[in-house]
């Protein structure tokens, strides 16, 4: 599904990713852990095509497509989704309006029919309810005044609506209490299937109790220094990164 | 919001020309006055319109006053001076007799409005919106007249009102904007050609939205329309004007005067979607829009609400104002002014508090892109007897790129210590975080900018009648197409 080969990237003149290679097969869940500043978020941004992040070498393929050749919005159409570590406020734009605009833009780009208003409303309400997102929140401007937990639920909702092939979750667990974590994990798990893959970036083993990874990687100083099965996450939790890396 | 980073600045530097889909010209035979302005011109216009002598005399006196006035130069506007002798002051599509119904209107004209998205045949019209269509110097047709008549509402061209309702016109014309108010207003008094007239009788709630659509077509012609709206005691009316012009290399002058009168407990809601041709990406051509709009809240508890979405014109000079005479009267000004390329806008409002407990609200949203200059200029004046007057002003400016300018010039003059005046202003840039977030949700740059800007303008767009809010949103997004990326 996703094939990253020797990816180097810089931000503001500084090399941040220094040779990341990673292969994710359809249906697999990979977790990336690592200390602060390791480059985890940078990896998410580079995959999504954030303009300020410059790829200096390497390749990325998503479902056989050259991902790096695409504009950010084309990558979404191609099946990539990034749940932001820090979701952005869009004042004056109601969440519902934003969701409809985004989903219809992506459906159009994928050659699918746009949703009509009533059926879209139904779809959003159903998925929102499962994530504990209130009707009232859907009317508010996107992310404006949302709590940390509310923002993460909203990222999850967007992911479900945009039906990605590969979703990158950047610390979607941070800011969530244990109940919210379960709800979000349930939402994420509902997306899992033989066709979809996940790349879960997290600091804590905690999330991985609910979203079971097939592989765990440790990212440190811009490259993957260790890979293993789910037991690696437990080892990291017990012994810390410095020991492993 | 964090500032724009080098990426946005770079992409904004590649600013393309905003698209203007209304730039076509209609090939129609017209009847025009020769270029130039003198007493003869005024007599020519007045004769063309079969006007009564009092109006001709009024025009001539305005012309004399105008000759003694100077063009205002205090606005933050820079433009090639207008040669007032190089303009034709009258142009009308040739038509043997005045059309009595739509069937008699020249099909070319109907097609023009159809192309502009304003179909004039009543079956196709937006339900509940009556339209007066003004083409160059004359009103070509007014729809839904019968329905309005049943309600007692008069909605017709001002020329017709002069003939049919002279007592109303004579009583109110020039009563809000005096003849010598300013250079452009005086010019308008002398040479105005057509425009709309509305009278809503006491206690009547006008059963539909009224709307005038102004179109400049002829070359080297100025458009000087005149609108007069009177809401009698306890009545309500919502009125909307829209405007476009062909794309031309020469600048064209538009100098309108709009007067609103709200008597006791009456309410007038006046909305504008101004989309005159803005000029090309190098600043060539475009309309000079010098407009005087003013409403008088004469009666107690009367209310006048101005909502404007200004996206067009090369130069905009416009300050829709409220004179709050009535006790407890209310004035509102909601404005979006969007400038791109080399456009310049100097716009705002004046709220003059005279009556006790009069209240006003000003919400201004300025958006500047390209090398444009966008100025909010607003006056809040509280006179000595206006006890308990209140004003709330908020001015938000948003910049796209670093070659444009946004300016806020508030004037506050209070002669009453009980007045409560609040003023807030913000300036920000569209952040790269917002842009990228939207793109990471599948929107392209233009869609992302459109969405963010529409969010920024929301409070103002919400004040528009529903049918037009959607149009205004599209217009804003379209005007900004290519502003980034
Ligand atoms: N937007 C940014 N602003 C400033 N520094 C950044 C930015 N993005 C990445 N960096 C730099 O890249 C490095 C990796 O950051 P990041 O990818 O956020 O790490 P992680 O998500 O693993 O904590 C940090 O040293 C940081 O200084
Ligand atoms: Mg991070």
XYZ file of N, CA and C and ligand atoms in Angstrom, chain A residues 36 40-42 85-86 170-171 201, ligand 2:
28
model
N 10.430 13.069 21.404
C 10.069 14.389 20.882
C 11.121 14.897 19.921
N 8.654 12.634 13.696
C 7.425 11.873 13.441
C 6.390 12.731 12.696
N 6.134 13.917 13.236
C 5.161 14.788 12.560
C 5.665 15.199 11.187
N 6.949 15.434 11.101
C 7.541 15.799 9.815
C 7.254 14.727 8.775
N -1.642 16.392 14.402
C -1.344 16.459 15.832
C -1.982 17.721 16.423
N -1.905 18.801 15.674
C -2.527 20.053 16.117
C -3.524 20.531 15.064
N -1.459 11.241 13.669
C -0.348 11.863 14.389
C -0.779 12.221 15.811
N -0.404 11.371 16.731
C -0.725 11.576 18.154
C -2.205 11.868 18.369
N 1.088 7.256 14.741
C 2.208 7.884 15.445
C 1.768 8.127 16.883
Mg 4.868 15.510 16.543
